[in-house]
Tab-separated table of C-alpha atoms and ligand atoms in Angstrom:
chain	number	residue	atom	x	y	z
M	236	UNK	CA	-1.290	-51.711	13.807
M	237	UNK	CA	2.373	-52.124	15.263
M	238	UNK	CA	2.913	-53.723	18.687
M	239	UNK	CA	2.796	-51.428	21.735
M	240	UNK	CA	5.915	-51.175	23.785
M	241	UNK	CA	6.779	-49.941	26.771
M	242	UNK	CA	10.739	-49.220	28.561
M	243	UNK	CA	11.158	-49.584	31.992
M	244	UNK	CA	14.241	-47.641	33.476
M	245	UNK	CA	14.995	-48.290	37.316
M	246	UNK	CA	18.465	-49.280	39.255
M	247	UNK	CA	16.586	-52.374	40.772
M	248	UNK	CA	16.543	-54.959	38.731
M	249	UNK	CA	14.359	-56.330	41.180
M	250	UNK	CA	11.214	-53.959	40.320
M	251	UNK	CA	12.626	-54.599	35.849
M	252	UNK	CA	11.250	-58.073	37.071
M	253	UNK	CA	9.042	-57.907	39.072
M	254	UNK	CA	7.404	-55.753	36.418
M	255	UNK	CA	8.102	-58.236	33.795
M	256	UNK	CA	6.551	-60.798	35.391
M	257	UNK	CA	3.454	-58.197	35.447
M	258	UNK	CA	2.841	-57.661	32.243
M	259	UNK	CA	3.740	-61.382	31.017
M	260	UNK	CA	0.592	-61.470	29.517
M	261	UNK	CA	-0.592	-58.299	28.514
M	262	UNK	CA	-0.572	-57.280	24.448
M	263	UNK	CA	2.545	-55.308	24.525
M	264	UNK	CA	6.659	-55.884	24.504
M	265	UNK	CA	8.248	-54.804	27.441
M	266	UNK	CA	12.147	-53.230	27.525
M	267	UNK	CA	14.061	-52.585	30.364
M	268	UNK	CA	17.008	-50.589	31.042
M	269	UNK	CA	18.574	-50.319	34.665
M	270	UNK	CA	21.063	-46.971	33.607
M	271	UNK	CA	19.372	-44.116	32.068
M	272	UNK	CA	22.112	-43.701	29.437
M	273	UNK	CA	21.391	-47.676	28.298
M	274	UNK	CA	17.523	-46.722	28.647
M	275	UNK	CA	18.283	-43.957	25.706
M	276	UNK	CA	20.676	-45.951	23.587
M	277	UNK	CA	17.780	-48.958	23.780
M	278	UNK	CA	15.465	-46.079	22.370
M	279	UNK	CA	17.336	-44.871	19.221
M	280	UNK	CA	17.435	-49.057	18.506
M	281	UNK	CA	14.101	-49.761	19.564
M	282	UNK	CA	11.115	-47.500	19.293
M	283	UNK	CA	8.826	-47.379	22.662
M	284	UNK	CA	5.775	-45.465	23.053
M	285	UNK	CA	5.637	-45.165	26.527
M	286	UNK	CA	8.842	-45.216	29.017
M	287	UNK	CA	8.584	-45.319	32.825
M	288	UNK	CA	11.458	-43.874	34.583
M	289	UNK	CA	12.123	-44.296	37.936
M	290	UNK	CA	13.442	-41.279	39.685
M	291	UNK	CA	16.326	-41.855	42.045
M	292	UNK	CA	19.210	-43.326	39.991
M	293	UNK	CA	22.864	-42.960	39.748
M	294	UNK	CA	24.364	-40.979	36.763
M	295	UNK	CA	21.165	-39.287	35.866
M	296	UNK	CA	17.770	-38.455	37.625
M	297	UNK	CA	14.254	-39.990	36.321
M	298	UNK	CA	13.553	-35.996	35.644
M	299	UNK	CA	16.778	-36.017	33.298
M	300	UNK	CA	16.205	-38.560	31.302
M	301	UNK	CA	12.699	-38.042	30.890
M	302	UNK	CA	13.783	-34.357	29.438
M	303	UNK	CA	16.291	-36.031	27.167
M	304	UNK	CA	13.616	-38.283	26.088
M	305	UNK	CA	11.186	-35.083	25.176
M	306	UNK	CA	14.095	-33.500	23.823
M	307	UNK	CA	15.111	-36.826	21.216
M	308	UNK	CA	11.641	-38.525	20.496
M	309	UNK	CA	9.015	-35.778	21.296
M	310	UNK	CA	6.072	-38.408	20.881
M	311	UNK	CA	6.647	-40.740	23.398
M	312	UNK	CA	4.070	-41.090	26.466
M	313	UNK	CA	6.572	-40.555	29.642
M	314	UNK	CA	5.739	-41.635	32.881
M	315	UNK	CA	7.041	-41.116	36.516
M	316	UNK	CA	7.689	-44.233	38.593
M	317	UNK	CA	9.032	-42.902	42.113
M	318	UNK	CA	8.999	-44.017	45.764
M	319	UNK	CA	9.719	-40.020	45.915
M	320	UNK	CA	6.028	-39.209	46.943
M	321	UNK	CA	7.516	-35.287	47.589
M	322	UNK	CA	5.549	-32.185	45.541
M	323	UNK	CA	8.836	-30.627	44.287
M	324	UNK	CA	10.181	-33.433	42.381
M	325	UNK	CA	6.650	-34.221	40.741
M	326	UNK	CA	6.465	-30.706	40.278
M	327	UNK	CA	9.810	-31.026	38.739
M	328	UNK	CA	8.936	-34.054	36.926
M	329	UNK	CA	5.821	-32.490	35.647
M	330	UNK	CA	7.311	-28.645	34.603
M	331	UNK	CA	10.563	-30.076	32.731
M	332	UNK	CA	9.751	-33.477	31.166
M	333	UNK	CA	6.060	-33.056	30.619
M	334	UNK	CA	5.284	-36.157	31.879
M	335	UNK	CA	1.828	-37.783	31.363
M	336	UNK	CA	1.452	-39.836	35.229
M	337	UNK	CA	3.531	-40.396	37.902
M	338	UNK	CA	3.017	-43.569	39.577
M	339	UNK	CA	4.137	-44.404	43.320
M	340	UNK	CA	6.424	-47.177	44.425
M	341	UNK	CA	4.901	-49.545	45.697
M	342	UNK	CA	2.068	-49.650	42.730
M	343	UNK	CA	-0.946	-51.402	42.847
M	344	UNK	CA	-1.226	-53.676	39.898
M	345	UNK	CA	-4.443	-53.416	38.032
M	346	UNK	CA	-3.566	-49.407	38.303
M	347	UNK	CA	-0.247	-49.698	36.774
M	348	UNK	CA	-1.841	-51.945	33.545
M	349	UNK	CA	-5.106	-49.788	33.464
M	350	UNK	CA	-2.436	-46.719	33.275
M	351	UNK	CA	0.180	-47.887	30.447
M	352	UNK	CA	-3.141	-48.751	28.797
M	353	UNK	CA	-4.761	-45.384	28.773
M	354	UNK	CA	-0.771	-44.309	27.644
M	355	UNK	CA	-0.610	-46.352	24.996
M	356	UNK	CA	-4.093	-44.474	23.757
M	357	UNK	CA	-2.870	-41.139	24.719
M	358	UNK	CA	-0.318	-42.062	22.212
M	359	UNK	CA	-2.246	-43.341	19.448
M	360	UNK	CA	-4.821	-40.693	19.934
M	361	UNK	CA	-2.045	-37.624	19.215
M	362	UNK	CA	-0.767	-39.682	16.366
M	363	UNK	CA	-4.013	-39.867	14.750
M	364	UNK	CA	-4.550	-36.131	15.538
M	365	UNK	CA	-1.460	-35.474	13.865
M	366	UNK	CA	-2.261	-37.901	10.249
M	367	UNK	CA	-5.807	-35.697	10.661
M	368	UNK	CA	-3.824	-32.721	10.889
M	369	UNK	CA	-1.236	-33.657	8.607
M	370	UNK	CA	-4.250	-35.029	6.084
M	371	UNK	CA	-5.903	-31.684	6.677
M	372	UNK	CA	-2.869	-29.146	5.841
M	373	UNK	CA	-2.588	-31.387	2.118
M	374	UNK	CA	-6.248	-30.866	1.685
M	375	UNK	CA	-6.036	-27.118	2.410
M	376	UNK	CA	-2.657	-26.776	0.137
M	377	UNK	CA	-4.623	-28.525	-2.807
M	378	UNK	CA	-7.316	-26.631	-2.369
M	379	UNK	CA	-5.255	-23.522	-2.597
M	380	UNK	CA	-3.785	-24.792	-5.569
M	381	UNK	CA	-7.123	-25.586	-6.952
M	382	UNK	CA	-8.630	-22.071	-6.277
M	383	UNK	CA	-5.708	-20.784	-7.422
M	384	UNK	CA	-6.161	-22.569	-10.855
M	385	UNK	CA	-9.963	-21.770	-10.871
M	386	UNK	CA	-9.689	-18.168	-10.243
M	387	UNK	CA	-7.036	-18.364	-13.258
M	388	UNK	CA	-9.406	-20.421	-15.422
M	389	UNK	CA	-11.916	-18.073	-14.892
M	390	UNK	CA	-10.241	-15.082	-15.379
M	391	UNK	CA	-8.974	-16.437	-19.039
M	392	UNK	CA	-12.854	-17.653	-19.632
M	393	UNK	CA	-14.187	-13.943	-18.967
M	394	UNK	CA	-11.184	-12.039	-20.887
M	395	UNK	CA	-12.478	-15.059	-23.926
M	396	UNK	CA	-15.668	-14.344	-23.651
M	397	UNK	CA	-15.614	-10.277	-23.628
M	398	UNK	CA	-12.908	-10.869	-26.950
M	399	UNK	CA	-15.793	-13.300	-28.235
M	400	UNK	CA	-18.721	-10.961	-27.411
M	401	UNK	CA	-16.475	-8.055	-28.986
M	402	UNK	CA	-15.902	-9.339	-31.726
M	403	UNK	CA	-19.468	-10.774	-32.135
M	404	UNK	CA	-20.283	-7.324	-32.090
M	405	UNK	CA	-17.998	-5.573	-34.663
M	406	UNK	CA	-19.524	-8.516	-37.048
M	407	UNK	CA	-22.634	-7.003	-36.210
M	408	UNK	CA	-22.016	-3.493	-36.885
M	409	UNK	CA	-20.153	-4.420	-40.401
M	410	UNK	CA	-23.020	-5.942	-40.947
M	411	UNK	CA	-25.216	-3.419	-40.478
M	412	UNK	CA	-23.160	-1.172	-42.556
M	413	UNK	CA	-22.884	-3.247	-45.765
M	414	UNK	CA	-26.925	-3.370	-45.568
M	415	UNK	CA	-26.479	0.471	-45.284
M	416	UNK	CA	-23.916	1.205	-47.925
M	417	UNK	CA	-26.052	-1.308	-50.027
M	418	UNK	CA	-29.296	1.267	-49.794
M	419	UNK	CA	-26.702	4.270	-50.204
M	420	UNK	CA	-25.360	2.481	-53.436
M	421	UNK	CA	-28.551	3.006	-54.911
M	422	UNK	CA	-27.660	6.164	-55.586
M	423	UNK	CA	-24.161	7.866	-56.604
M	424	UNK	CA	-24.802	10.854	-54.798
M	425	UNK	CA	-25.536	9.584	-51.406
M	426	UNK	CA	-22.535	6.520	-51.511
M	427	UNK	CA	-20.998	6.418	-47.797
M	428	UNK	CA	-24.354	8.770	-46.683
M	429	UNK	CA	-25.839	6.574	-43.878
M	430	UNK	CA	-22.634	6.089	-42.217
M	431	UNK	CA	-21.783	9.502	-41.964
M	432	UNK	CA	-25.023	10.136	-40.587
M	433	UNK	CA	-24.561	7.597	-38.289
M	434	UNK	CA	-21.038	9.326	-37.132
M	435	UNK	CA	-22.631	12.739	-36.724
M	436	UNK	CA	-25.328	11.242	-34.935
M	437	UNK	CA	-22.965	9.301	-32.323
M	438	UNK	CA	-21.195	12.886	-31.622
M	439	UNK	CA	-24.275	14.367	-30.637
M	440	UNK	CA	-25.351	11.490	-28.540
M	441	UNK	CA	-21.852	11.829	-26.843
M	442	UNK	CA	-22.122	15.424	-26.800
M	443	UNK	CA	-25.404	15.343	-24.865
M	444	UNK	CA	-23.800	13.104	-22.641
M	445	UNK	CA	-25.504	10.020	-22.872
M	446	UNK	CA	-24.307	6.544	-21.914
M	447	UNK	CA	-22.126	4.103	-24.183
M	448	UNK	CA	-25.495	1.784	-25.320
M	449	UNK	CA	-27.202	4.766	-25.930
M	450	UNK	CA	-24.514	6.099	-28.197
M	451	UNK	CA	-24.227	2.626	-29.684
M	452	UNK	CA	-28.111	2.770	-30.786
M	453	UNK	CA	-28.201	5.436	-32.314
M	454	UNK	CA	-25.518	4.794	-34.580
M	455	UNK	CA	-26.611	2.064	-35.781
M	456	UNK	CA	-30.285	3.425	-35.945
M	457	UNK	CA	-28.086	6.470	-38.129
M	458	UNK	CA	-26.734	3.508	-40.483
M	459	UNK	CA	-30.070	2.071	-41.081
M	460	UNK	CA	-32.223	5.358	-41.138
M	461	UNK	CA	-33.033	5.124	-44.848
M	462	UNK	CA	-32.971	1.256	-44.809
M	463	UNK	CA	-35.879	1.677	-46.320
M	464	UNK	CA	-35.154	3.524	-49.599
M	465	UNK	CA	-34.564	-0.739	-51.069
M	466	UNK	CA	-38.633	-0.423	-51.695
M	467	UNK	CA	-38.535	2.857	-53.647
M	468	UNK	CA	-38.127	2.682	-56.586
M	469	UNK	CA	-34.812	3.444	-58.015
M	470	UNK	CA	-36.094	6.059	-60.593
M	471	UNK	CA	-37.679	8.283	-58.244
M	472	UNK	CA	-34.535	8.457	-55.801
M	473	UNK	CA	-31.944	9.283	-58.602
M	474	UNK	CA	-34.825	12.032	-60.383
M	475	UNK	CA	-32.818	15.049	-60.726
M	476	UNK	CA	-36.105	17.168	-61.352
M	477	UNK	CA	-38.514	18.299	-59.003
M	478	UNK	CA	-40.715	14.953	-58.001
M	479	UNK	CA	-44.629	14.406	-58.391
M	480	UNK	CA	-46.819	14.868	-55.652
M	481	UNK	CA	-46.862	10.836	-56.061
M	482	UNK	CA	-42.858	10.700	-56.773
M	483	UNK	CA	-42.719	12.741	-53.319
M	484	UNK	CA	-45.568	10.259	-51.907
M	485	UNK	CA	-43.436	7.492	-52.716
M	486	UNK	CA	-39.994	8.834	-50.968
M	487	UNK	CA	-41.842	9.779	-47.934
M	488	UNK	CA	-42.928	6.201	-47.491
M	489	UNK	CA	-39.570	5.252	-46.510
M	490	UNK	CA	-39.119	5.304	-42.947
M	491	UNK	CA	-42.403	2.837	-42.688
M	492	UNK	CA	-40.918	0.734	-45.003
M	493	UNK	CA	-37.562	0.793	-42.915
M	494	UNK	CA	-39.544	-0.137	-39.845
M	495	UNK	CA	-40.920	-3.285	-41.552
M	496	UNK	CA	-37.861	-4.295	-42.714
M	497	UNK	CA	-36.194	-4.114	-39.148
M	498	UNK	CA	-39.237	-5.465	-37.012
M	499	UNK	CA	-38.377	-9.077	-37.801
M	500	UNK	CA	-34.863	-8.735	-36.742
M	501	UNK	CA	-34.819	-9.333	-32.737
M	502	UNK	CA	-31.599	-7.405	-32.146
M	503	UNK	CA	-32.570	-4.660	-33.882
M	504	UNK	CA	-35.893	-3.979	-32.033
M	505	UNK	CA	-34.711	-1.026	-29.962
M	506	UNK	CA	-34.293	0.866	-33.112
M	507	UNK	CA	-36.929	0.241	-35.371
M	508	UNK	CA	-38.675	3.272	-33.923
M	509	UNK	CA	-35.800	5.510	-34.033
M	510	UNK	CA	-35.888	4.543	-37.919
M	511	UNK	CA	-39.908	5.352	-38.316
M	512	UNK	CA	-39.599	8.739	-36.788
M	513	UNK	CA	-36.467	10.248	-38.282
M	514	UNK	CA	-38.622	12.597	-40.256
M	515	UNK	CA	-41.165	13.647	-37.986
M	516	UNK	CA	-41.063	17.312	-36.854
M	517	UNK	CA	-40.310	18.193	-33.298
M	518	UNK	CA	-43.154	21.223	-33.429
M	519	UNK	CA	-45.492	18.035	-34.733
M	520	UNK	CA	-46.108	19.495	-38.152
M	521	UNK	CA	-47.756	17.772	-40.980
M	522	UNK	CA	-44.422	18.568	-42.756
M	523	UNK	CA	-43.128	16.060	-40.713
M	524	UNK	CA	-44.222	11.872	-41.100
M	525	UNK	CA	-45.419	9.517	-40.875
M	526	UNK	CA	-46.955	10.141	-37.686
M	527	UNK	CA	-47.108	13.651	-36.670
M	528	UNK	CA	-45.611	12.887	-33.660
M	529	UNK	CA	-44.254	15.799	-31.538
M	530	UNK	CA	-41.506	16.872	-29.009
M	531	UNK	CA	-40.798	14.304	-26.517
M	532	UNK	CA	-43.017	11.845	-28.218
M	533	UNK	CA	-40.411	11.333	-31.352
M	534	UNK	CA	-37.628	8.965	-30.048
M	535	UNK	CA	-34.222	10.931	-28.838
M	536	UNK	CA	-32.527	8.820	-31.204
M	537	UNK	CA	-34.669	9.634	-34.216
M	538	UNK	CA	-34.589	13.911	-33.599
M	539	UNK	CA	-30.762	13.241	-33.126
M	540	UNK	CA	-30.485	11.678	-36.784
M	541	UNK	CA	-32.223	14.545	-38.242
M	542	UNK	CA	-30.125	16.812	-37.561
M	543	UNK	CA	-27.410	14.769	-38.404
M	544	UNK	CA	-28.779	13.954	-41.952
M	545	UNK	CA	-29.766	17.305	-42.381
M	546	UNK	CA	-26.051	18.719	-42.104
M	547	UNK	CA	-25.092	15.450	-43.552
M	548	UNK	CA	-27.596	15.924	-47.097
M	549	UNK	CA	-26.601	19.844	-47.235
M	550	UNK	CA	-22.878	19.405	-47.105
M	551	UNK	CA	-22.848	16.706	-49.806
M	552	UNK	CA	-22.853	17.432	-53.924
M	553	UNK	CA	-26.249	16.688	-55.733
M	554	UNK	CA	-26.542	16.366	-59.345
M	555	UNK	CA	-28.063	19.705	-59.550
M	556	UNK	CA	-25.757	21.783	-56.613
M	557	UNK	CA	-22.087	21.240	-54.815
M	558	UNK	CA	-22.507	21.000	-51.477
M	559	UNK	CA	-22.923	23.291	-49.021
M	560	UNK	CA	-20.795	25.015	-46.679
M	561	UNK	CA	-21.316	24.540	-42.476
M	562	UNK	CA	-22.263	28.315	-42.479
M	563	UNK	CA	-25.362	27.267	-44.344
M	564	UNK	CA	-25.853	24.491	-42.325
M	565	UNK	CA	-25.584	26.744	-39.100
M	566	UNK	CA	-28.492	28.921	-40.359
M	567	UNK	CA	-30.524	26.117	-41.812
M	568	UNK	CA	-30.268	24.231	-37.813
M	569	UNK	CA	-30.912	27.920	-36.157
M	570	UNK	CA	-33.986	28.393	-38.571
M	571	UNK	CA	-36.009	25.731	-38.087
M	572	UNK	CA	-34.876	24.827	-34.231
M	573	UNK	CA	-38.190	24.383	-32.395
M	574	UNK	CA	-40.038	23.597	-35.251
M	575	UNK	CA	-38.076	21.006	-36.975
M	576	UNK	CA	-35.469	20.373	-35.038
M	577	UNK	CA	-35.335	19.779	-31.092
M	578	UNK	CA	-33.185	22.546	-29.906
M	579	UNK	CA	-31.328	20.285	-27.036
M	580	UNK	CA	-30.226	18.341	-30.565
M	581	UNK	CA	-29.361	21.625	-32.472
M	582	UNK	CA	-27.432	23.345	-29.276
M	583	UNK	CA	-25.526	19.947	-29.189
M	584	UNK	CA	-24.536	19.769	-32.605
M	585	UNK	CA	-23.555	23.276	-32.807
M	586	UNK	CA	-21.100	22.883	-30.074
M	587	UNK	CA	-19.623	19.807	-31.413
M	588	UNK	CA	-19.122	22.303	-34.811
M	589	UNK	CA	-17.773	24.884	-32.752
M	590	UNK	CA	-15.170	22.864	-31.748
M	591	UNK	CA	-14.180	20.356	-34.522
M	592	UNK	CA	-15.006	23.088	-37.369
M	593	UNK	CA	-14.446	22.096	-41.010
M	594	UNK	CA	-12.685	18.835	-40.210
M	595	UNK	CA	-16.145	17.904	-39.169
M	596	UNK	CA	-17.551	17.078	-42.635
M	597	UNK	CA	-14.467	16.072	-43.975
M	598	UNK	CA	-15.424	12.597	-45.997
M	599	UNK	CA	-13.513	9.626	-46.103
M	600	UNK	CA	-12.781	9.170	-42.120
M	601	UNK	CA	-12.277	6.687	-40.236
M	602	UNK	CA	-14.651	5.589	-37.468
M	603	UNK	CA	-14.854	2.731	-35.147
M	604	UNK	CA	-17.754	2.953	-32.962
M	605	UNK	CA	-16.133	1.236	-29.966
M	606	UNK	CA	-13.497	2.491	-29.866
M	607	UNK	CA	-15.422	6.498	-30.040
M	608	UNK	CA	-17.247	4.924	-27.018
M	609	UNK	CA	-14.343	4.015	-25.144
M	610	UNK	CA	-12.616	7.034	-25.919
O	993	FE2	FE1	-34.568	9.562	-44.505
C-alpha cells in the first residue's frame, strides 16, 4: 500500500510548522505550500490524498483552490482549515469545492489527526469502490461476451441437430422404401406399387386435414402395407388365373404376416396396426380381415390406405387387363362407400381427384414426404 500524504496550504508559515511538528510522528508524509498556486504545482509533482487549505490567502481563496483541486485531481479528500468560523463561506466551501471537513483555527490536536485519519480512509474506501466497480463493469462485459457466444453456440448446436435429426430421418424413410420396393419387386406388375400407395395415402391424410406426424405415419404405414407379401409365396402372387380357395387363403394372410414383421422394430410400432387392418371393411364384413373389425375400430391410417390401394391396384396394368381409368375408380369408391370404404376417406379422396384430375395417377413422380408436409 503507498504512503499516505497530506498538503497543507496556509500564508503562515507559522501554522505549515506548527503542523509539521504535529504530525512528526504519525504514518504519513506531510507537504506544505504557503501560495495556493505553489500548493497546485506541488500536486501535479507530488500526488496527495488529502489537502487542507486554509481559507484567507492572498492571490486565491481556500474555496478557489479547493475547486481547482476538484476540477484537476477529482479524488483527492479536501479539507477546510479556517479561523473563518462564518456559515456563508463554509457554505461556500461546502457547495463549490465539495469539501469533506472543515476544521477551525485554532484546532485541537487529537481532532485534527483523528480527522486526516478518517480522510485518508474516506479515500481509500472510494478507491476500492471504484477497483470493485471497475472489477465489476469487466465481469459484466465478459459475461456479455460470453452469453453472447453461448446463445451463438447454441443456436449453431440446434440448427446441427434439426440438419442431423433430418437427415436421420430421410435415411429412415429410404429405408423403408427399399424394404417396400423389395416386396413390390416380387412381382412385375406391382414394381413402384407401395409407394404410390403411400403418396395417395399422404394426400388424403392432408386432405382431411390432419397434422404433419400424422401425415408422416401413414405414409410410411402406405409403403409397408403389403410388407408382408415376403412370406407368400411367390407363385401364388404372380398366378394370373383365378386362385384356390387356399391360393386366396394364403394372400389374405398378409397383413398378419406384415404385423409380425414390423412388431420387433421399435420405431415402427405406431404403424404395425395400420398395416394389420388395411383390409378390413369399414361396414365390419367378413369380406374384410383379419379381424372383422368395423368403423371407428379400424385405424384412420389403415381405411385411408384402402382407398388409396384400391385406386392405386385399379389404375395399374395386370397381366390379364390395362389399367383402369379414374372414372372407374370414381364408381368403384361411390359403390362400396359405407361398406368398404369409410366415406370421410372416400369424400376426401374424391376431392383431392376433383382437383388434381388425371395428373393424379400419373406414374413415375416425384415425392418427398417432407417436403409435401412442409408445403
Ligand atoms: Fe394389401
Amino acid at each position: 500500500m503507498t504512503q499516505h500524504t497530506v498538503l497543507f496550504v496556509d500564508d503562515e508559515t507559522n501554522i505549515l510548522k506548527a503542523l509539521q511538528r504535529l504530525l512528526r510522528h504519525e504514518p504519513m508524509r506531510v507537504l506544505c505550500a504557503s501560495r495556493a498556486q505553489e500548493a497546485l504545482e506541488l500536486l501535479e509533482r507530488e500526488p496527495a490524498q488529502v489537502v487542507v487549505s486554509d481559507q484567507r490567502m492572498p492571490e486565491m481563496s481556500g474555496v478557489d483552490l479547493l475547486q481547482a483541486i476538484r476540477e484537476r485531481h477529482r479524488d483527492v479528500v479536501r479539507m477546510m482549515l479556517t479561523g473563518y468560523t462564518e456559515m456563508n463561506v463554509a457554505v461556500e466551501a461546502i457547495n463549490r469545492g465539495e469539501i469533506y471537513r472543515l476544521i477551525t483555527k485554532p484546532w485541537n490536536d487529537d481532532e485534527l489527526k483523528a480527522t486526516l485519519r478518517q480522510a485518508f480512509d474516506h479515500y481509500d474506501l472510494k478507491q476500492e469502490i471504484k477497483r470493485l466497480n471497475q472489477v465489476t463493469r469487466e465481469q459484466n462485459f465478459k459475461l456479455q461476451d460470453m452469453n453472447r457466444n453461448l446463445e451463438h453456440k447454441v443456436r449453431e448446436r440446434t440448427k446441427q441437430l434439426a440438419e442431423k435429426n433430418q437427415e436421420l430421418r430421410t435415411a429412415y424413410v429410404q429405408t423403408i422404401r427399399a424394404l417396400a420396393e423389395a416386396v413390390d419387386a416380387k412381382d412385375a406388375y406391382t414394381r413402384g406399387h407401395s409407394e404410390r400407395v403411400g403418396v395417395y395415402a399422404s394426400k388424403i391424410a392432408r386432405e382431411m386435414g390432419f397434422p404433419k406426424e400424422f401425415i408422416e405415419r401413414v405414409y410410411i404405414a402406405g409403403l409397408l402395407h403389403d410388407v408382408g407379401k415376403i412370406g407368400v409365396r411367390d407363385a401364388v402372387i404372380t398366378k394370373p388365373d383365378r386362385l384356390t380357395p387356399e391360393e386366396y387363403e394364403e394372400i389374405r394372410r398378409h397383413p398378419e404376416i406384415g404385423a409380425k414383421i414390423l412388431e420387433p422394430v421399435t420405431f415402427l410400432s405406431d404403424v404395425v396396426r395400420c398395416v394389420r387392418h388395411h383390409h378390413e371393411w369399414f361396414d365390419g364384413s367378413d369380406r374384410g380381415y383379419p379381424d372383422r373389425l368395423r368403423g371407428d375400430d379400424i385405424p384412420l391410417p389403415s381405411r385411408i390406405i384402402l382407398v388409396a390401394d384400391t385406386c392405386e391396384a385399379m389404375t395399374s396394368d395386370r397381366p390379364y387387363r390395362r389399367g383402369l381409368g379414374l372414372e372407374k375408380v370414381i364408381e368403384e369408391l361411390h359403390k362400396y362407400s359405407g361398406t368398404q370404404f369409410d366415406p370421410a376417406c372416400v369424400q376426401a379422396f374424391l376431392r383431392v381427384l376433383e382437383r388434381e384430375g388425371e395428373s393424379f395417377i400419373q406414374k413415375d413422380q416425384k415425392f418427398d414426404i417432407y417436403a409435401f408436409i412442409e408445403g
